[in-house]
Amino acid sequence: MPLLNRLKEYRSRLNLNQTELGKKAGVSRQTISLIERGDYSPSVTLALKLAMICEVQVEDIFRYKEDGEDEREENE
């Protein structure tokens, strides 16, 4: 049940590197990298902070995908 995200896309729009975004959010570059790769799901607080920095809704960056969701979409 992965948490999909578009953080890298929004970070690029702001012309920030991972280190710069991490500093703004109060986390390390490694944390930003892990989130972008989908290897780490941020806390609600961090997800909201990242959305605020990117000036978008948290749902614009993060999307929860349930198991079998692709199969349901194909059958519709």
Short mmCIF file of N, CA and C in Angstrom, two decimals:
data_model
loop_
_atom_site.label_atom_id
_atom_site.label_comp_id
_atom_site.label_asym_id
_atom_site.label_seq_id
_atom_site.Cartn_x
_atom_site.Cartn_y
_atom_site.Cartn_z
N MET A 1 0.83 -1.19 0.00
CA MET A 1 0.00 0.00 0.00
C MET A 1 0.87 1.25 0.00
N PRO A 2 1.46 1.57 -1.12
CA PRO A 2 2.41 2.68 -1.16
C PRO A 2 1.75 4.06 -1.14
N LEU A 3 2.49 5.01 -0.62
CA LEU A 3 2.10 6.41 -0.66
C LEU A 3 2.84 7.02 -1.85
N LEU A 4 2.11 7.33 -2.88
CA LEU A 4 2.71 7.91 -4.09
C LEU A 4 2.91 9.40 -3.87
N ASN A 5 3.93 9.95 -4.48
CA ASN A 5 4.13 11.39 -4.31
C ASN A 5 4.74 12.04 -5.55
N ARG A 6 4.53 13.33 -5.61
CA ARG A 6 5.05 14.15 -6.70
C ARG A 6 5.98 15.23 -6.13
N LEU A 7 6.64 14.90 -5.03
CA LEU A 7 7.47 15.89 -4.35
C LEU A 7 8.60 16.39 -5.24
N LYS A 8 9.25 15.50 -5.95
CA LYS A 8 10.36 15.92 -6.81
C LYS A 8 9.89 16.93 -7.85
N GLU A 9 8.73 16.69 -8.41
CA GLU A 9 8.16 17.60 -9.41
C GLU A 9 7.94 18.99 -8.80
N TYR A 10 7.32 19.04 -7.63
CA TYR A 10 7.07 20.33 -6.99
C TYR A 10 8.36 21.00 -6.51
N ARG A 11 9.31 20.21 -6.04
CA ARG A 11 10.61 20.76 -5.64
C ARG A 11 11.30 21.41 -6.84
N SER A 12 11.23 20.74 -7.99
CA SER A 12 11.85 21.27 -9.21
C SER A 12 11.20 22.58 -9.63
N ARG A 13 9.88 22.66 -9.47
CA ARG A 13 9.17 23.91 -9.82
C ARG A 13 9.66 25.09 -8.99
N LEU A 14 10.11 24.80 -7.77
CA LEU A 14 10.62 25.85 -6.89
C LEU A 14 12.11 26.09 -7.06
N ASN A 15 12.73 25.34 -7.97
CA ASN A 15 14.18 25.44 -8.21
C ASN A 15 14.98 25.21 -6.93
N LEU A 16 14.54 24.22 -6.16
CA LEU A 16 15.25 23.86 -4.93
C LEU A 16 15.90 22.50 -5.09
N ASN A 17 17.07 22.33 -4.49
CA ASN A 17 17.64 20.98 -4.43
C ASN A 17 17.14 20.32 -3.15
N GLN A 18 17.47 19.06 -2.96
CA GLN A 18 16.98 18.32 -1.80
C GLN A 18 17.46 18.93 -0.49
N THR A 19 18.68 19.40 -0.46
CA THR A 19 19.23 20.01 0.75
C THR A 19 18.45 21.27 1.12
N GLU A 20 18.18 22.11 0.13
CA GLU A 20 17.46 23.36 0.38
C GLU A 20 16.03 23.09 0.86
N LEU A 21 15.35 22.15 0.23
CA LEU A 21 13.99 21.81 0.66
C LEU A 21 14.02 21.22 2.07
N GLY A 22 15.00 20.38 2.33
CA GLY A 22 15.14 19.81 3.66
C GLY A 22 15.31 20.88 4.73
N LYS A 23 16.14 21.87 4.45
CA LYS A 23 16.35 22.96 5.42
C LYS A 23 15.07 23.72 5.67
N LYS A 24 14.32 24.01 4.62
CA LYS A 24 13.05 24.72 4.78
C LYS A 24 12.05 23.91 5.60
N ALA A 25 12.09 22.59 5.44
CA ALA A 25 11.14 21.71 6.13
C ALA A 25 11.65 21.24 7.49
N GLY A 26 12.92 21.51 7.77
CA GLY A 26 13.50 21.09 9.04
C GLY A 26 13.89 19.63 9.10
N VAL A 27 14.23 19.07 7.93
CA VAL A 27 14.67 17.67 7.86
C VAL A 27 15.94 17.59 7.00
N SER A 28 16.53 16.43 6.95
CA SER A 28 17.77 16.24 6.19
C SER A 28 17.50 16.03 4.70
N ARG A 29 18.55 16.20 3.93
CA ARG A 29 18.48 15.90 2.50
C ARG A 29 18.11 14.45 2.29
N GLN A 30 18.64 13.58 3.15
CA GLN A 30 18.37 12.15 3.04
C GLN A 30 16.88 11.85 3.21
N THR A 31 16.22 12.57 4.13
CA THR A 31 14.78 12.37 4.33
C THR A 31 14.01 12.75 3.08
N ILE A 32 14.37 13.88 2.47
CA ILE A 32 13.70 14.30 1.23
C ILE A 32 13.92 13.26 0.15
N SER A 33 15.14 12.75 0.03
CA SER A 33 15.45 11.73 -0.96
C SER A 33 14.61 10.47 -0.74
N LEU A 34 14.52 10.03 0.51
CA LEU A 34 13.74 8.83 0.83
C LEU A 34 12.26 9.02 0.49
N ILE A 35 11.73 10.20 0.79
CA ILE A 35 10.33 10.47 0.46
C ILE A 35 10.13 10.45 -1.04
N GLU A 36 11.00 11.13 -1.79
CA GLU A 36 10.86 11.19 -3.25
C GLU A 36 10.94 9.80 -3.87
N ARG A 37 11.77 8.92 -3.32
CA ARG A 37 11.89 7.56 -3.86
C ARG A 37 10.76 6.65 -3.42
N GLY A 38 9.97 7.11 -2.46
CA GLY A 38 8.88 6.29 -1.95
C GLY A 38 9.32 5.29 -0.91
N ASP A 39 10.53 5.48 -0.36
CA ASP A 39 11.06 4.58 0.65
C ASP A 39 10.71 5.01 2.07
N TYR A 40 10.08 6.17 2.20
CA TYR A 40 9.72 6.69 3.51
C TYR A 40 8.43 7.48 3.39
N SER A 41 7.50 7.20 4.28
CA SER A 41 6.24 7.96 4.33
C SER A 41 6.37 9.02 5.41
N PRO A 42 6.22 10.29 5.05
CA PRO A 42 6.38 11.35 6.04
C PRO A 42 5.25 11.37 7.05
N SER A 43 5.51 11.96 8.19
CA SER A 43 4.45 12.19 9.17
C SER A 43 3.44 13.17 8.58
N VAL A 44 2.29 13.23 9.18
CA VAL A 44 1.28 14.18 8.72
C VAL A 44 1.83 15.60 8.81
N THR A 45 2.51 15.89 9.90
CA THR A 45 3.08 17.24 10.09
C THR A 45 4.06 17.58 8.98
N LEU A 46 4.96 16.65 8.66
CA LEU A 46 5.94 16.90 7.61
C LEU A 46 5.27 17.02 6.25
N ALA A 47 4.29 16.19 5.96
CA ALA A 47 3.57 16.27 4.68
C ALA A 47 2.90 17.63 4.55
N LEU A 48 2.29 18.11 5.63
CA LEU A 48 1.64 19.43 5.60
C LEU A 48 2.66 20.54 5.43
N LYS A 49 3.82 20.43 6.08
CA LYS A 49 4.89 21.41 5.93
C LYS A 49 5.37 21.48 4.49
N LEU A 50 5.59 20.31 3.90
CA LEU A 50 6.07 20.26 2.51
C LEU A 50 5.04 20.89 1.56
N ALA A 51 3.76 20.60 1.80
CA ALA A 51 2.71 21.18 0.96
C ALA A 51 2.70 22.70 1.12
N MET A 52 2.86 23.18 2.35
CA MET A 52 2.87 24.62 2.60
C MET A 52 4.05 25.27 1.89
N ILE A 53 5.22 24.66 1.95
CA ILE A 53 6.41 25.18 1.27
C ILE A 53 6.17 25.25 -0.24
N CYS A 54 5.52 24.21 -0.78
CA CYS A 54 5.25 24.14 -2.22
C CYS A 54 4.03 24.95 -2.63
N GLU A 55 3.31 25.50 -1.63
CA GLU A 55 2.11 26.32 -1.86
C GLU A 55 1.02 25.55 -2.60
N VAL A 56 0.83 24.29 -2.18
CA VAL A 56 -0.23 23.45 -2.74
C VAL A 56 -0.90 22.68 -1.60
N GLN A 57 -1.98 21.99 -1.92
CA GLN A 57 -2.64 21.13 -0.95
C GLN A 57 -1.82 19.85 -0.81
N VAL A 58 -1.88 19.25 0.37
CA VAL A 58 -1.12 18.02 0.61
C VAL A 58 -1.52 16.93 -0.39
N GLU A 59 -2.80 16.92 -0.79
CA GLU A 59 -3.27 15.93 -1.75
C GLU A 59 -2.67 16.11 -3.14
N ASP A 60 -2.16 17.31 -3.43
CA ASP A 60 -1.51 17.55 -4.72
C ASP A 60 -0.16 16.83 -4.78
N ILE A 61 0.47 16.66 -3.63
CA ILE A 61 1.79 16.03 -3.57
C ILE A 61 1.69 14.54 -3.28
N PHE A 62 0.85 14.19 -2.31
CA PHE A 62 0.79 12.80 -1.83
C PHE A 62 -0.55 12.15 -2.18
N ARG A 63 -0.46 10.88 -2.57
CA ARG A 63 -1.66 10.10 -2.89
C ARG A 63 -1.46 8.68 -2.38
N TYR A 64 -2.43 8.21 -1.64
CA TYR A 64 -2.40 6.86 -1.12
C TYR A 64 -2.96 5.90 -2.16
N LYS A 65 -2.25 4.84 -2.43
CA LYS A 65 -2.69 3.85 -3.42
C LYS A 65 -2.91 2.52 -2.73
N GLU A 66 -4.14 2.04 -2.79
CA GLU A 66 -4.45 0.75 -2.18
C GLU A 66 -4.05 -0.38 -3.10
N ASP A 67 -3.78 -1.55 -2.50
CA ASP A 67 -3.48 -2.74 -3.29
C ASP A 67 -4.66 -3.03 -4.22
N GLY A 68 -4.37 -3.35 -5.46
CA GLY A 68 -5.40 -3.70 -6.43
C GLY A 68 -6.08 -2.50 -7.07
N GLU A 69 -5.65 -1.28 -6.75
CA GLU A 69 -6.28 -0.10 -7.31
C GLU A 69 -6.14 -0.05 -8.82
N ASP A 70 -5.00 -0.44 -9.35
CA ASP A 70 -4.80 -0.43 -10.80
C ASP A 70 -5.77 -1.39 -11.48
N GLU A 71 -5.99 -2.53 -10.87
CA GLU A 71 -6.91 -3.51 -11.45
C GLU A 71 -8.33 -2.95 -11.50
N ARG A 72 -8.76 -2.26 -10.44
CA ARG A 72 -10.10 -1.68 -10.43
C ARG A 72 -10.24 -0.61 -11.50
N GLU A 73 -9.21 0.21 -11.67
CA GLU A 73 -9.27 1.27 -12.68
C GLU A 73 -9.38 0.69 -14.08
N GLU A 74 -8.67 -0.40 -14.34
CA GLU A 74 -8.71 -1.02 -15.66
C GLU A 74 -10.08 -1.63 -15.95
N ASN A 75 -10.77 -2.10 -14.93
CA ASN A 75 -12.06 -2.74 -15.11
C ASN A 75 -13.21 -1.76 -15.20
N GLU A 76 -12.98 -0.49 -14.98
CA GLU A 76 -14.05 0.51 -15.05
C GLU A 76 -14.28 0.97 -16.46
#
